[in-house]
Short mmCIF file of C-alpha atoms in Angstrom, two decimals:
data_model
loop_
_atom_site.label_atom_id
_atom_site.label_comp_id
_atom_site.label_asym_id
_atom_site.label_seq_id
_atom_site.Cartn_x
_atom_site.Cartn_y
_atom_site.Cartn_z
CA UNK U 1 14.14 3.63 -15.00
CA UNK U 2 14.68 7.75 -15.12
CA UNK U 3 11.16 8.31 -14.55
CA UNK U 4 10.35 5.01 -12.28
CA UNK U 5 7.49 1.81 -12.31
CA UNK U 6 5.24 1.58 -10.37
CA UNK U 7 4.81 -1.98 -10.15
CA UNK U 8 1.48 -3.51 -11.47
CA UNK U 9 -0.29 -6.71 -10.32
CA UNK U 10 1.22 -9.94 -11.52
CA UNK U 11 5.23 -8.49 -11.18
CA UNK U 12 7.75 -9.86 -8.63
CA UNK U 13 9.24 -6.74 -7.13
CA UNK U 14 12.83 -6.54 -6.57
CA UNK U 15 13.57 -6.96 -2.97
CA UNK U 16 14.63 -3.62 -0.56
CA UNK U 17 15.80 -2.93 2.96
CA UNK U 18 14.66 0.02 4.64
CA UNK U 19 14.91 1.12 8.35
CA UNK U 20 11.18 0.86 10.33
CA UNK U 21 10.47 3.36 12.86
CA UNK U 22 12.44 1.40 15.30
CA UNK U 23 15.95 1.88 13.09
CA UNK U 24 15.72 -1.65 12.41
CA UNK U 25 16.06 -2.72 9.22
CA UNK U 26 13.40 -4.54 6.99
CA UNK U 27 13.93 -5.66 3.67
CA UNK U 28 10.62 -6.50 1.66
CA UNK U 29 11.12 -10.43 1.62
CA UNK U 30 10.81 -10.35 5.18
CA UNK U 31 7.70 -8.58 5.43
CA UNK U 32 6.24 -11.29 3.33
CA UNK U 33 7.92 -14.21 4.58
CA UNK U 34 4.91 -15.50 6.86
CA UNK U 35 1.98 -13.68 5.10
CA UNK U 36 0.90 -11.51 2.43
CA UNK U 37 1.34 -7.70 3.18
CA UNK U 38 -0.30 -4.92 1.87
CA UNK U 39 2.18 -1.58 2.22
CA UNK U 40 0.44 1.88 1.90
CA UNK U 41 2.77 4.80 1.02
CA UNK U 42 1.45 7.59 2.69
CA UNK U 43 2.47 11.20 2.55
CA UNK U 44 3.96 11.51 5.87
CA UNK U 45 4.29 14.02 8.62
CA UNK U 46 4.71 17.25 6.42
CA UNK B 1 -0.95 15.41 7.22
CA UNK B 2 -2.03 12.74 5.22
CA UNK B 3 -3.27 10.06 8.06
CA UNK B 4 -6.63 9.06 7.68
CA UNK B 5 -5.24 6.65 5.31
CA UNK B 6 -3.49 5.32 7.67
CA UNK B 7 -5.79 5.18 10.44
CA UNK B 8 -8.28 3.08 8.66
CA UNK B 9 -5.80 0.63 8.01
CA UNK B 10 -5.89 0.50 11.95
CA UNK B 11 -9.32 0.65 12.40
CA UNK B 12 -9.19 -2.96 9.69
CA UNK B 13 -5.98 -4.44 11.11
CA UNK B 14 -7.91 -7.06 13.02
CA UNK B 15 -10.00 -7.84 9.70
CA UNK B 16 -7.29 -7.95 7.35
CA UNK B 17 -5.49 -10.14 9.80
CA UNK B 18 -8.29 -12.27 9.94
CA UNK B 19 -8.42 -12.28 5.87
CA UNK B 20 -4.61 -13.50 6.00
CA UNK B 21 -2.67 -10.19 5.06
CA UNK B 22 -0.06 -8.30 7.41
CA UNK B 23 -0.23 -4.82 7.05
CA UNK B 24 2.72 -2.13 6.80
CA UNK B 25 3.07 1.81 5.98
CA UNK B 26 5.91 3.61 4.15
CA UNK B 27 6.98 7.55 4.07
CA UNK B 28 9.69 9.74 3.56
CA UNK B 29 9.79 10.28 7.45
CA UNK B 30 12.95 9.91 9.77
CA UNK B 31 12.27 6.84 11.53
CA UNK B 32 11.96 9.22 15.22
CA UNK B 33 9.14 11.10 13.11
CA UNK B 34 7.78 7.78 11.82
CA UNK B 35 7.31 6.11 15.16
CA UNK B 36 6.00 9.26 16.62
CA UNK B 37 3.44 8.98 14.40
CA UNK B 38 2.80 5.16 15.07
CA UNK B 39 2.41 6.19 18.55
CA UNK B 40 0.17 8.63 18.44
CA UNK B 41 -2.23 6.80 15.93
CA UNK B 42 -1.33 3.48 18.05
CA UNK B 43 -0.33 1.58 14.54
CA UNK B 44 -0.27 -1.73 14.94
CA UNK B 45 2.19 -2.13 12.15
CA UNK B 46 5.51 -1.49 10.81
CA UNK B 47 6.28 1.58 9.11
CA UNK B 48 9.20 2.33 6.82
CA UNK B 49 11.08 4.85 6.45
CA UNK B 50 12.38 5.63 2.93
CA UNK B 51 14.42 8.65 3.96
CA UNK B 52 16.93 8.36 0.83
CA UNK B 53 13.92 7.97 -1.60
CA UNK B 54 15.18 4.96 -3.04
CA UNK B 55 11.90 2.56 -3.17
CA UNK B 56 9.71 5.68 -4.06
CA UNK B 57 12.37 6.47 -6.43
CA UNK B 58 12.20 3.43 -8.18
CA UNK B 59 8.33 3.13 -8.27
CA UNK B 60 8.37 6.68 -9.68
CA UNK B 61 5.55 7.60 -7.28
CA UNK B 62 7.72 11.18 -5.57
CA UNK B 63 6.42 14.29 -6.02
CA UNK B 64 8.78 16.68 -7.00
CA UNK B 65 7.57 20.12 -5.74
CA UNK B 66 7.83 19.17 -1.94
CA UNK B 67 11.23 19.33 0.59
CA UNK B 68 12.97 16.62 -1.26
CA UNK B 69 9.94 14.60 -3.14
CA UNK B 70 7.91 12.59 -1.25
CA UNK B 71 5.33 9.31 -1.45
CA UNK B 72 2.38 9.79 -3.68
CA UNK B 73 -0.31 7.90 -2.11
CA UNK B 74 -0.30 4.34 -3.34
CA UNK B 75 -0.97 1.08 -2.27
CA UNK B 76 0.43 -2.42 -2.71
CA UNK B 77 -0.33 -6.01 -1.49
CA UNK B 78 2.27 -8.82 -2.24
CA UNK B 79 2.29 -12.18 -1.33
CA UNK B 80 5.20 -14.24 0.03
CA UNK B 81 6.99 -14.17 -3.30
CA UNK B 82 6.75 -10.44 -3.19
CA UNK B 83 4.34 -11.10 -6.54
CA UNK B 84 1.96 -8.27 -6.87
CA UNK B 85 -1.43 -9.22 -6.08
CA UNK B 86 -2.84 -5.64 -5.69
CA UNK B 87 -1.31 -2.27 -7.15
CA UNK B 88 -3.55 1.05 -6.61
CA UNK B 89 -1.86 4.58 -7.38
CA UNK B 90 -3.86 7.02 -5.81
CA UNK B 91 -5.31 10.27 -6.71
CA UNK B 92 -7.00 13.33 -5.15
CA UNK B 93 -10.16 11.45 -5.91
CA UNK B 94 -9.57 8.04 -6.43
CA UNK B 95 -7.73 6.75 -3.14
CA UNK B 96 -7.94 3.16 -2.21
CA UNK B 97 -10.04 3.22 1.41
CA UNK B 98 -8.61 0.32 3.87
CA UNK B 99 -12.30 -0.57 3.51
CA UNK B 100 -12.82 -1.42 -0.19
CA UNK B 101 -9.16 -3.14 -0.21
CA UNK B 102 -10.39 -5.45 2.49
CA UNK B 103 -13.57 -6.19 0.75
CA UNK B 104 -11.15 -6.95 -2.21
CA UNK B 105 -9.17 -9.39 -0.27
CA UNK B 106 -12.13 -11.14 1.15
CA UNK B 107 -13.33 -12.18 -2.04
CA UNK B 108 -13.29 -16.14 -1.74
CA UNK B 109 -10.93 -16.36 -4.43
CA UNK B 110 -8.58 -13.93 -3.36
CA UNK B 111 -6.71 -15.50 -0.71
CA UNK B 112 -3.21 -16.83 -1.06
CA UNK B 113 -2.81 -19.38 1.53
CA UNK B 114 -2.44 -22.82 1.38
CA UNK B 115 -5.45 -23.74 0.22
CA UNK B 116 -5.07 -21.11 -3.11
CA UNK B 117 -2.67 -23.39 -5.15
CA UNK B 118 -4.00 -21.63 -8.46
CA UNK B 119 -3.60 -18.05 -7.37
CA UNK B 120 -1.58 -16.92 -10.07
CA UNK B 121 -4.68 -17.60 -12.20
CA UNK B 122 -6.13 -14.24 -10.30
CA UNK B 123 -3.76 -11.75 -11.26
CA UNK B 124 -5.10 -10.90 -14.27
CA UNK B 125 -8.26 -9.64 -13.09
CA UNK B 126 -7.62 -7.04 -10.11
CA UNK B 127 -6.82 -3.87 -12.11
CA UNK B 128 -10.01 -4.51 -14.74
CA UNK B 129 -11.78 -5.05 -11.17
CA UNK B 130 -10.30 -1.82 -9.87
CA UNK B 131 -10.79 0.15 -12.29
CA UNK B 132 -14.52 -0.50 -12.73
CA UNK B 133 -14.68 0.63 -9.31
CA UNK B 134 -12.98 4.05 -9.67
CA UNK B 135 -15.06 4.33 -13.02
CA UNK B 136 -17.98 3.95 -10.70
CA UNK B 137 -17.19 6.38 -7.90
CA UNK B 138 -15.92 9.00 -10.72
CA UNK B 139 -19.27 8.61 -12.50
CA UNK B 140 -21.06 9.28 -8.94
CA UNK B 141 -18.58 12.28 -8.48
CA UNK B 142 -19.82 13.86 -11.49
CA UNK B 143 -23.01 13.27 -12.02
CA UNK B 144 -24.58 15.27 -8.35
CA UNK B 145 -28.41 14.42 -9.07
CA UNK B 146 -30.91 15.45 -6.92
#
């Protein structure tokens, strides 16, 4: 994994936790507990 | 800033609803940057914050010139099994518009609820689908006829 995957369609991605904007924390199989999600990663504020 | 990504994901957050898929935004930011920024584009969706770099890490999409590495554009859609159904990483000129991913979704045979019990049968198809598209916008990029 030195260089990273970018996961492609048909993988199960290992489940994260990451704070939301609120501080709370959200962890991947949460997001898409109820429905399918679609996450953009996006550059941010630079 | 990078945000018109992000605001047509807003401007489509009623359709993708509609088309059965929560939407959700990651970055590098500090979560008091992050929600500023969900305020003042009036988000109607969760972003994370990846401040350590540890998912963008592990996708190995950071850049590595900028204050600490941060997300190259990229986009994702899982369904409740956190299964890929979608997996676009984004270039200068190829970036997937909220537009074109919702047309993707809409297809009949790309929804995943209850009534999709063979969806696995459609993951083999969208990258070939994908990629025909950027082949398509790449060939209208270069070939300015008048």
């Amino acid at each position: 994994m030195a260089y990273g995957h970018f996961p492609e369609a048909g993988e199960i991605v290992a489940d994260f936790e990451l704070r939301d904007s609120t501080g709370a924390a959200r962890t991947l199989s949460q997001l898409v507990a109820e429905r399918p999600r679609v996450l953009v990663l996006y550059r941010g504020h630079w | 800033m990078c945000l018109r990504q992000l605001a047509g994901y807003r401007d489509h957050a009623a359709a993708f609803r509609d088309a059965g898929f929560d939407l959700a935004g990651l970055s590098v930011d500090e979560p008091v940057r992050s929600d500023a920024v969900r305020r003042e584009h009036q988000l109607p969706f969760p972003i994370l914050c990846d401040t350590r770099r540890e998912v963008i890490g592990t996708w190995g999409v950071i850049t590595r010139n900028e204050k600490g590495g941060i997300a190259i554009p990229a986009t994702l859609v899982f369904d409740r099994d956190r299964r890929v159904l979608f997996s676009s990483l984004d270039d200068e000129f190829n970036r997937v518009g909220a537009k074109a991913l919702l047309e993707y979704l809409q297809r009949p045979a790309a929804g995943s609820g209850p009534r999709s019990p063979r969806r696995r049968f459609l993951l083999a198809s969208p990258g070939d689908w994908w990629r025909a598209i950027r082949g398509a916008f790449r060939f209208g990029l270069r070939s300015p006829r008048t």
